[in-house]
Coordinates of C-alpha atoms and ligand atoms in Angstrom, one line a residue:
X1 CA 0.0 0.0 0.0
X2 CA 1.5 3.3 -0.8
X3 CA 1.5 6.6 1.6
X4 CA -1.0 8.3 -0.7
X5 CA -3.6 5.2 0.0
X6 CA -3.6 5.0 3.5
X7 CA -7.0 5.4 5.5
X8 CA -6.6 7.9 8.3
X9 CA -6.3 5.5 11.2
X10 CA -3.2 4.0 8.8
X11 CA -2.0 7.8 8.6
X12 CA -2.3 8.1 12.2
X13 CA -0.5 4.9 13.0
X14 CA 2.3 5.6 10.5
X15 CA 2.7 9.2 12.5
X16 CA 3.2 7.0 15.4
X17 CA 5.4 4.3 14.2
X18 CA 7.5 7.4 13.0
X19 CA 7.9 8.8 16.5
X20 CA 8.5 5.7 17.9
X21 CA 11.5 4.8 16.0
X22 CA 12.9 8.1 17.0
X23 CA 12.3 7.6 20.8
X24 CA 13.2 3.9 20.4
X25 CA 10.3 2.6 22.4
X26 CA 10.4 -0.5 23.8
X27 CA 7.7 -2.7 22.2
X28 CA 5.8 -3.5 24.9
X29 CA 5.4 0.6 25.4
X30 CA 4.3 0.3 21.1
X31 CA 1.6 -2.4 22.2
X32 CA 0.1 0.0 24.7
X33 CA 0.0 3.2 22.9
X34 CA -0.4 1.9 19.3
X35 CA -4.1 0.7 20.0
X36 CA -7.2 2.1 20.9
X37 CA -8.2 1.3 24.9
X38 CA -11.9 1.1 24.1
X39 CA -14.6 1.4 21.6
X40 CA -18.1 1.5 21.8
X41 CA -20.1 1.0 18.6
X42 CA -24.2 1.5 19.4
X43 CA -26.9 1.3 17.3
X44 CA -29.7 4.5 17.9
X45 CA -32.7 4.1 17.3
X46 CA -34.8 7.4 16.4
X47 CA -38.7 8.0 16.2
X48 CA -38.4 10.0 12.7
X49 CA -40.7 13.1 11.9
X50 CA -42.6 10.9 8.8
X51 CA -43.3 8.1 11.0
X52 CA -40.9 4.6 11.3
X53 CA -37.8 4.2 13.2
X54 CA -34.6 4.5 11.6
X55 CA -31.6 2.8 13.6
X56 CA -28.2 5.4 13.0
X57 CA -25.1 3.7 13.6
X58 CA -22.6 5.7 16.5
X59 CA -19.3 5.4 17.8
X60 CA -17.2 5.9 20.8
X61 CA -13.5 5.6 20.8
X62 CA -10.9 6.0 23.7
X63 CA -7.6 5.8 22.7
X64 CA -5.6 6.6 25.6
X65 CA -6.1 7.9 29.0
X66 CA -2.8 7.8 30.8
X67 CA -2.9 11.4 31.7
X68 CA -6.3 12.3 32.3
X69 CA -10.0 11.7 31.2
X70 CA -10.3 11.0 27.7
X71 CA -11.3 14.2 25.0
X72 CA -12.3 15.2 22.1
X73 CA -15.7 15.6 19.4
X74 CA -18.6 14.4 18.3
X75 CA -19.0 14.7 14.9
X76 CA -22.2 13.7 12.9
X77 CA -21.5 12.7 9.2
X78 CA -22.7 10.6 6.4
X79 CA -19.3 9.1 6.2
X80 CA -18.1 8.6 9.3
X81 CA -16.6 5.0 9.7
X82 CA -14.7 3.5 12.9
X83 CA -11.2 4.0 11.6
X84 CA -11.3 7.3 11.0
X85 CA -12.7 8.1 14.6
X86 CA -10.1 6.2 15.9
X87 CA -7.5 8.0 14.0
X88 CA -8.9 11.3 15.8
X89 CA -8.9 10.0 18.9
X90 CA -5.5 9.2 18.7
X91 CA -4.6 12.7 17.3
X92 CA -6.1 13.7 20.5
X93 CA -4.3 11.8 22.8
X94 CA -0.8 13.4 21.2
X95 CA -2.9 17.0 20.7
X96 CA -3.8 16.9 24.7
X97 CA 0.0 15.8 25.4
X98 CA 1.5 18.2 23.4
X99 CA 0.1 21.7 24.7
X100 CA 0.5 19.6 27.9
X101 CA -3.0 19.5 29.3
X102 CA -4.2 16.8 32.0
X103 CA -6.1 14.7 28.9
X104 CA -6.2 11.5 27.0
X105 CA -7.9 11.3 23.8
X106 CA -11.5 10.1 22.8
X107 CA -13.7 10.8 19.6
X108 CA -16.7 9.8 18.5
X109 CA -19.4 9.8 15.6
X110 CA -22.9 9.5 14.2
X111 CA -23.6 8.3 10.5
X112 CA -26.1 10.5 9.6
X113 CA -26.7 13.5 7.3
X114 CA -27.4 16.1 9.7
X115 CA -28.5 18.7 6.7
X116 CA -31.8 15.8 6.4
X117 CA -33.0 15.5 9.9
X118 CA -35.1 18.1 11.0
X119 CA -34.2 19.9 14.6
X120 CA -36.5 17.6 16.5
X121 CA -35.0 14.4 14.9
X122 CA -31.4 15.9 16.0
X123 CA -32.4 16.2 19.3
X124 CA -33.9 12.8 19.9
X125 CA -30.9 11.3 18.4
X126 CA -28.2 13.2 20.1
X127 CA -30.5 12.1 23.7
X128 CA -30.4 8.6 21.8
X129 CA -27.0 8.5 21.6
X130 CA -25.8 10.3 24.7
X131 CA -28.1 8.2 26.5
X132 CA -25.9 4.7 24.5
X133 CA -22.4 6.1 25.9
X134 CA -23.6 7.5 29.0
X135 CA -21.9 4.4 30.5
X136 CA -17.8 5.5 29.2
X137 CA -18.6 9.6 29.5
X138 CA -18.3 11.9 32.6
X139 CA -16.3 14.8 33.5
X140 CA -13.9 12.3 34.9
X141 CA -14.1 9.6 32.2
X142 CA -14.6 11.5 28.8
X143 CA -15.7 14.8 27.8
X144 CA -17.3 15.1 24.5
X145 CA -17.5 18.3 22.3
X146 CA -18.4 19.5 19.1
X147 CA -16.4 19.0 16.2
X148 CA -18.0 18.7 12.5
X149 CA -21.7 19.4 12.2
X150 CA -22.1 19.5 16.1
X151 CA -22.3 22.7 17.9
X152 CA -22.9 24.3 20.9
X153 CA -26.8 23.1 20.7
X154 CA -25.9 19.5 20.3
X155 CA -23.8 19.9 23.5
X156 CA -26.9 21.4 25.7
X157 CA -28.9 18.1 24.6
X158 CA -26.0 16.0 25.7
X159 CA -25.3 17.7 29.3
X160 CA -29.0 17.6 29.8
X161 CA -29.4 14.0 29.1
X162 CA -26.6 13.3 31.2
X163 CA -27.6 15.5 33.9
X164 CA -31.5 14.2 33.8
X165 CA -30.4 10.6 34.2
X166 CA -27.7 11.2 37.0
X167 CA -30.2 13.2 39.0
X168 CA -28.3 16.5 39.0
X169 CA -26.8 19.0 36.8
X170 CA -23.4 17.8 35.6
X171 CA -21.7 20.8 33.4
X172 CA -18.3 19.3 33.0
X173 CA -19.3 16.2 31.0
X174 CA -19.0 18.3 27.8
X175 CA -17.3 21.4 26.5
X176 CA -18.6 23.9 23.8
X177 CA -21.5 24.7 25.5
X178 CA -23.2 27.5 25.5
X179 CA -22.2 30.7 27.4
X180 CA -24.7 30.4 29.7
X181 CA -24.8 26.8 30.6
X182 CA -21.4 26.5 31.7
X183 CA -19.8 27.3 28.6
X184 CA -16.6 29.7 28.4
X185 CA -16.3 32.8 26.6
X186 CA -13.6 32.9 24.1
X187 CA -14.4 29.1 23.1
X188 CA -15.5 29.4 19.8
X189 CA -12.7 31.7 18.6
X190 CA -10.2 29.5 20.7
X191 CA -9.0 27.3 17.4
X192 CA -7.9 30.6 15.4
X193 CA -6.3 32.4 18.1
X194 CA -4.5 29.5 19.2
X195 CA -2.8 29.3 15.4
X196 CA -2.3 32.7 15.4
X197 CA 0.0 32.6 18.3
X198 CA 1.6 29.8 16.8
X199 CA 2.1 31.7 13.8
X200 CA 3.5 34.5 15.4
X201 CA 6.4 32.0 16.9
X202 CA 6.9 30.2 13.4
X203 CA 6.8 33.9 12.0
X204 CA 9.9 34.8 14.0
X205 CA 11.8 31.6 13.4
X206 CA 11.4 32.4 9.7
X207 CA 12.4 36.1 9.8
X208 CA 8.8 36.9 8.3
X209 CA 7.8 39.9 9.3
X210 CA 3.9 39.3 10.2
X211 CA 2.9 43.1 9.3
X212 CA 2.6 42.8 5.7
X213 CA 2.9 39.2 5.1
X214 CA 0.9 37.9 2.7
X215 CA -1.3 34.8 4.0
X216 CA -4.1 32.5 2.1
X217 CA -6.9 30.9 4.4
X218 CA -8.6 27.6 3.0
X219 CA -11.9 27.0 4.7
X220 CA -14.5 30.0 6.1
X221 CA -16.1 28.0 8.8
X222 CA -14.9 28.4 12.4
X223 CA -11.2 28.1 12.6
X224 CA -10.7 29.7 9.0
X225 CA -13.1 32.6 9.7
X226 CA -11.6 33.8 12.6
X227 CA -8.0 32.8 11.4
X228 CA -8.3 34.9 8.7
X229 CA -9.8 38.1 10.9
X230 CA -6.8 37.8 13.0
X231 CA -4.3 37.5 10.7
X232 CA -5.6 40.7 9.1
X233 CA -5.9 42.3 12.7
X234 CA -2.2 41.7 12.8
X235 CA -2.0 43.5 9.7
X236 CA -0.8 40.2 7.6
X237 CA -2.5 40.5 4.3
X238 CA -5.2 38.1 3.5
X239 CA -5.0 37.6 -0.2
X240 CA -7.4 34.8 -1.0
X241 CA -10.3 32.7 1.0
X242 CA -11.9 30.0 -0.3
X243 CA -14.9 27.4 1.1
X244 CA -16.6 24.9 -0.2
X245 CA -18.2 26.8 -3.0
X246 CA -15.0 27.7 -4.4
X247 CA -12.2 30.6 -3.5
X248 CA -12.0 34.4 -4.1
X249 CA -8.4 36.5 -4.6
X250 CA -7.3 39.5 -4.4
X251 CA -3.5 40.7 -4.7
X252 CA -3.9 44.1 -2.7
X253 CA -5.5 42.0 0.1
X254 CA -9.1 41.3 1.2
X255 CA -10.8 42.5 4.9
X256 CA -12.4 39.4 6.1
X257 CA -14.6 41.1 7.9
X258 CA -16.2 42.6 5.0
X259 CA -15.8 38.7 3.8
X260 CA -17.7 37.6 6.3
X261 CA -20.8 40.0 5.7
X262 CA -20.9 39.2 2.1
X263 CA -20.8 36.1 2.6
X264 CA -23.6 36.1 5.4
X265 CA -25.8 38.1 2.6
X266 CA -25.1 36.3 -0.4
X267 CA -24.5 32.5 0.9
X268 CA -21.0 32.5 -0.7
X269 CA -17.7 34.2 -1.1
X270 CA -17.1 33.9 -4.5
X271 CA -18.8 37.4 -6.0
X272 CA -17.4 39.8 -3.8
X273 CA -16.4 43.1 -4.8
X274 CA -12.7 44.0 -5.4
X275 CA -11.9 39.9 -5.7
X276 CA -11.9 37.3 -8.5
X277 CA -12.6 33.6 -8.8
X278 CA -10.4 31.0 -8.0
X279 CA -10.4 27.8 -7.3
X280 CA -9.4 25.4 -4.3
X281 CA -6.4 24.1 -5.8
X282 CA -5.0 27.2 -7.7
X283 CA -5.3 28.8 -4.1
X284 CA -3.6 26.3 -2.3
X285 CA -0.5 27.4 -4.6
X286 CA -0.5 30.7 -4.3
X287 CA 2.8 32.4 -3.3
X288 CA 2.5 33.9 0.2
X289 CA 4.2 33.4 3.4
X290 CA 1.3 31.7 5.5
X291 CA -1.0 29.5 4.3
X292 CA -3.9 27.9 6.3
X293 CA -5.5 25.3 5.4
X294 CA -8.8 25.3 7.8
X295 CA -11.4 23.1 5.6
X296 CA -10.9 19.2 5.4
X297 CA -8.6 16.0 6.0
X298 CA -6.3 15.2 2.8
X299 CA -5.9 18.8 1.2
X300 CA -2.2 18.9 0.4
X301 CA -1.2 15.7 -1.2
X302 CA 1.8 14.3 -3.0
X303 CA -0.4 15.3 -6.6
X304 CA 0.3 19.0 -5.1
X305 CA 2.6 19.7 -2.5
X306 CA 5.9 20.1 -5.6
X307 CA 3.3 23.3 -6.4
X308 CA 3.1 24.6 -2.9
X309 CA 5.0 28.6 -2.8
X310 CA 3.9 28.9 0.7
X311 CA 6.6 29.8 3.4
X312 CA 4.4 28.5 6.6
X313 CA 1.9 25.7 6.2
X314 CA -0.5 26.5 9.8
X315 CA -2.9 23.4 9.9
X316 CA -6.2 24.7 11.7
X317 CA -7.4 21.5 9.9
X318 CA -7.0 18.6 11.7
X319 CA -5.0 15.9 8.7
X320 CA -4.9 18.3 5.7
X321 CA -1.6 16.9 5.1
X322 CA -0.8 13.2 3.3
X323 CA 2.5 12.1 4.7
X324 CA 3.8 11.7 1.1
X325 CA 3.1 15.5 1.2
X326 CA 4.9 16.1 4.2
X327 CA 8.2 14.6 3.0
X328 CA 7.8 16.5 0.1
X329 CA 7.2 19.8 1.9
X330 CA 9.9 19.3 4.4
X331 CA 12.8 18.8 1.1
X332 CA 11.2 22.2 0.1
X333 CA 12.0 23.8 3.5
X334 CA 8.2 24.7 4.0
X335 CA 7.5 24.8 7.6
X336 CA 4.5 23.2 8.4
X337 CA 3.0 23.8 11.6
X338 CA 1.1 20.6 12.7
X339 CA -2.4 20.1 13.6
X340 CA -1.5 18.7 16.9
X341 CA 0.0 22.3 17.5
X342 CA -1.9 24.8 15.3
X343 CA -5.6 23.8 16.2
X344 CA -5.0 22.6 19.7
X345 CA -6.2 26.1 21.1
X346 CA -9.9 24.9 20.7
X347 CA -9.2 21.6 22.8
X348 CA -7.0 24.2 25.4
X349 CA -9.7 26.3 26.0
X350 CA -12.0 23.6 26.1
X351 CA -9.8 22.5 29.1
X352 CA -10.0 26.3 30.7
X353 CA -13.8 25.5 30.4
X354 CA -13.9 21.9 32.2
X355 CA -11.9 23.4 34.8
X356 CA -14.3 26.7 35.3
X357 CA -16.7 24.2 36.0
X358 CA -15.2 22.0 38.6
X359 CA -14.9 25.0 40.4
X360 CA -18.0 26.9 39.7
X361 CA -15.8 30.2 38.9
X362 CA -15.7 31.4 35.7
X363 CA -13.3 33.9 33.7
X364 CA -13.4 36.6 31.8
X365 CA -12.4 36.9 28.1
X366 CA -9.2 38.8 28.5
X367 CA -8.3 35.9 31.2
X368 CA -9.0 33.6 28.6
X369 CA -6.6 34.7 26.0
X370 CA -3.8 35.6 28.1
X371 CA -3.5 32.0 29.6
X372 CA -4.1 30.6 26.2
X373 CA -1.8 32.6 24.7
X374 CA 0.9 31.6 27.2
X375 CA -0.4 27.8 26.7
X376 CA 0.0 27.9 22.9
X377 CA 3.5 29.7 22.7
X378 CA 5.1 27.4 25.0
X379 CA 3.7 24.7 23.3
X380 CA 5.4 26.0 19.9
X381 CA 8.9 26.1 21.7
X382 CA 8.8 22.5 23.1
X383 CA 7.8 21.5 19.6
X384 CA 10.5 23.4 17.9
X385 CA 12.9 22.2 20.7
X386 CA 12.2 18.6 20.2
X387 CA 12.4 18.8 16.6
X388 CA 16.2 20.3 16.7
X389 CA 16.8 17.6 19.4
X390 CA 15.4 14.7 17.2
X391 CA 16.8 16.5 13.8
X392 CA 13.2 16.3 12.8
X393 CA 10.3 17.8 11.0
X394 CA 7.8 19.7 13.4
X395 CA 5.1 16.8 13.1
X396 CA 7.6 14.6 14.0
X397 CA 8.9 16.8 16.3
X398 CA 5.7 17.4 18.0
X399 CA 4.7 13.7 17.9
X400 CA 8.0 12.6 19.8
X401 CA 7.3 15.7 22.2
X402 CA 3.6 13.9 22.9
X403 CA 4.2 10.4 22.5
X404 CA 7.3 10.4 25.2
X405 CA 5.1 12.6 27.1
X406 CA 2.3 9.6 27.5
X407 CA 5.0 7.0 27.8
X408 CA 6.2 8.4 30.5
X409 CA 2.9 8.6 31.8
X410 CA 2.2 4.9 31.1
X411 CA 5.7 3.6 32.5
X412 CA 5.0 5.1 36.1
X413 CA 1.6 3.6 36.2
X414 CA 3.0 0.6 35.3
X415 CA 0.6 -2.0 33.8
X416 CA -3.1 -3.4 35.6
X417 CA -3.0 -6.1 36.9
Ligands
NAD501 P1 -16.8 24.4 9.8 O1 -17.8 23.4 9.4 O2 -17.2 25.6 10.7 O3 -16.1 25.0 8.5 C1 -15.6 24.3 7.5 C2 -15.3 25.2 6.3 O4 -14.7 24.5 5.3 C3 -16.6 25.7 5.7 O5 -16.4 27.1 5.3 C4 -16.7 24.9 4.4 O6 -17.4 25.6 3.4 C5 -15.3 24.7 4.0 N1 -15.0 23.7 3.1 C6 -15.6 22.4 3.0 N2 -15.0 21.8 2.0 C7 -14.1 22.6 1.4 C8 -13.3 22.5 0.3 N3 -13.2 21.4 -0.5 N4 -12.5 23.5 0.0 C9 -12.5 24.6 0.7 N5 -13.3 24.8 1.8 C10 -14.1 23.8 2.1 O7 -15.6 23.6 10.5 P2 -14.5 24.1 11.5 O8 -14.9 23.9 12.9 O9 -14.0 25.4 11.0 O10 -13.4 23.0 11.2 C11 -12.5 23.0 10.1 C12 -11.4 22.1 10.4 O11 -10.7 22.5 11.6 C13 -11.7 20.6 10.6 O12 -10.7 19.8 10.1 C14 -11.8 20.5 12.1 O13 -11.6 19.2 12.5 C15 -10.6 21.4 12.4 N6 -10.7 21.9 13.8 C16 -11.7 22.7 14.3 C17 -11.7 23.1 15.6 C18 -12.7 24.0 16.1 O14 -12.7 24.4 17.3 N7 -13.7 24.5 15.3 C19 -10.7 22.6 16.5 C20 -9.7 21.8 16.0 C21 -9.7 21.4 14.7

């Protein structure tokens, strides 16, 4: 099988091997960390609005909880399959472990086509489901979140259902709540300001001045939105956007703000003022000095990466990288900052939140930032440290960084029984 055909659970266990040569971990360590501690497949059953039950197929995957309760989404998708939910859980175990936060890594999944099902039939399912997993969750055990196609909403249902069965109200068994159900403010912009930071760091290793820097944003949902409004607030220019209905460009730079209202009134980028028409892949090889790809897995691939002209490759995505690309990207000298760094602000924050509500005492925005910024620019030093120790990559580097970090973990807990 070559790199290019790889499912992501193969990517993610290919990352891993990788690292593991490098620390030469014992085998029996490789055993432990190379597998997925448990998964839960469940079967939901959901009274639909045109009558009839239809049964929706859900997972739950923990892959690791050496340091702490397990984490991560919930995503709802036609397509999700039990690899690839295992691959993100174990992205979350090494995302958790490299910013250093007290968490393993979980994920889980619906196969559904949320854009179908009406509000109701959401609702019951999400109670469905929660009610399926309720036995592996808890603010101790695993804390859920959203992640594609889940939001905030989707996270109300779930602590309600939890809290209604336990008796009591439980806010800490899920993150990305709303504000005021235990939610914390700064949460939903957490992903983007997180990679900015990180960019700032990568900026200054490079010699790139971020005033004035040009900078392309793939993706104009969450993490590419606000990416893209903070770049520009740090006076980068944003020369082209793109989302799923295709890109816009403009050399003299675009406001994203005003990107943001067009595309609220019209339903799409592509149109507005001042820009012309691109598409995905001619904007992935655009020369600037930051690109950010903030839409899907699998994005730069061997078929393009020779064509990148990017200086900084920031992955808000999580997996927008093939490793084929990777090796091809690091011959170039591109840096690529890796998911597992660049979009770990939104799991940091989500830990700020868990903690405001073990203790009932919440924080203001401006609190918010300043500990995630301290979190995230650490966290882009030990990368970069590990890297030069190990003479590798940043993925790698960040991987080693994460994966020592939970074998450590494991080797002082020693193995049950
Ligand atoms: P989202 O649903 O808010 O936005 C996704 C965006 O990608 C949309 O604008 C969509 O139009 C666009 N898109 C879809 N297909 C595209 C294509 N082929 N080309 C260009 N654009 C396309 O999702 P999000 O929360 O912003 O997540 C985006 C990525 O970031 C995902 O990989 C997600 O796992 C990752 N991520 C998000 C967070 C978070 O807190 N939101 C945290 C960590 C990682």
């Amino acid at each position: 099988m070559t790199q290019e055909t790889l499912n992501l659970y193969q990517i993610a266990q290919h990352q891993f091997d990788r690292a593991a040569d490098l620390l030469n971990l014992s085998s029996d360590l490789r055993a432990i960390l190379k597998n997925c501690k448990r998964q839960l497949i469940v079967s939901i059953p959901v009274h639909m609005d045109k009558g009839g039950v239809h049964a929706f197929e859900g997972y739950r995957v923990q892959h690791n909880i050496a340091r702490g309760p397990a984490k991560g989404g919930i995503r709802y998708h036609p397509e999700v399959h039990l690899d690839e939910i295992k691959a993100l859980a174990m992205w979350m175990t090494w995302k958790c472990a490299t910013v250093n936060i007290p968490y393993g890594g979980g994920k889980g999944g619906v196969r559904c086509n949320p854009k179908e099902l009406s509000t109701g039939e959401l609702e019951r399912l999400t109670r469905r489901f929660t009610s399926e997993i309720m036995p592996i969750i808890g603010p101790d055990r695993d804390i859920p979140a959203p992640d594609v196609y889940t939001d905030a909403q989707t996270m109300a249902w779930i602590m309600d259902t939890y809290s209604m069965t336990k008796g009591y109200s439980v806010l800490g068994v899920v993150t990305g709540k709303p504000v005021p159900l235990g939610g914390s403010v700064g949460r939903n912009t957490a992903t983007a300001r997180g990679c900015l930071y990180v960019i700032r760091e990568a900026c200054k290793k490079k010699g790139i001045e971020l005033k004035g820097a040009t900078a392309v944003v793939q993706g104009f949902g969450n993490a590419g939105s606000f990416a893209a409004l903070f770049l520009h607030q740090d006076e980068a220019r944003v020369i082209a956007l793109s989302d799923s209905a295709g890109g816009i460009f403009s050399k003299t730079g675009i406001d994203p703000s005003e990107a943001i209202k067009f595309k609220k009134r019209t339903g799409s980028l592509v149109g507005m003022p001042g820009t012309e028409k691109i598409s995905n892949q001619e904007l992935l090889t655009l020369e600037c000095d930051i690109l950010v790809p903030a839409a899907l897995e699998n994005q730069i691939t061997a078929a393009n990466a020779h064509d990148l002209r990017a200086g900084i490759v920031a992955e808000a995505a999580n997996g927008p990288t093939t490793p084929a690309a990777d090796e091809i990207l690091s011959q170039k000298g591109v840096m690529v900052l890796p998911d597992i760094l660049a979009n770990a602000g939104g799991v940091t924050v989500s830990y700020f939140e868990w903690v405001q509500d073990q203790q009932g005492f919440f924080w203001d925005e401006s609190a918010v930032a300043k500990v995630l910024e301290a979190k995230m620019t650490q966290s882009f030093h030990d990368v970069f440290n590990s890297a030069q120790t190990h003479k590798v990559d940043l993925r790698a580097g960040a991987m080693c960084l994460a994966v020592d970090r939970v074998a450590n973990a494991t080797t002082m807990r020693g193995l049950f029984p």
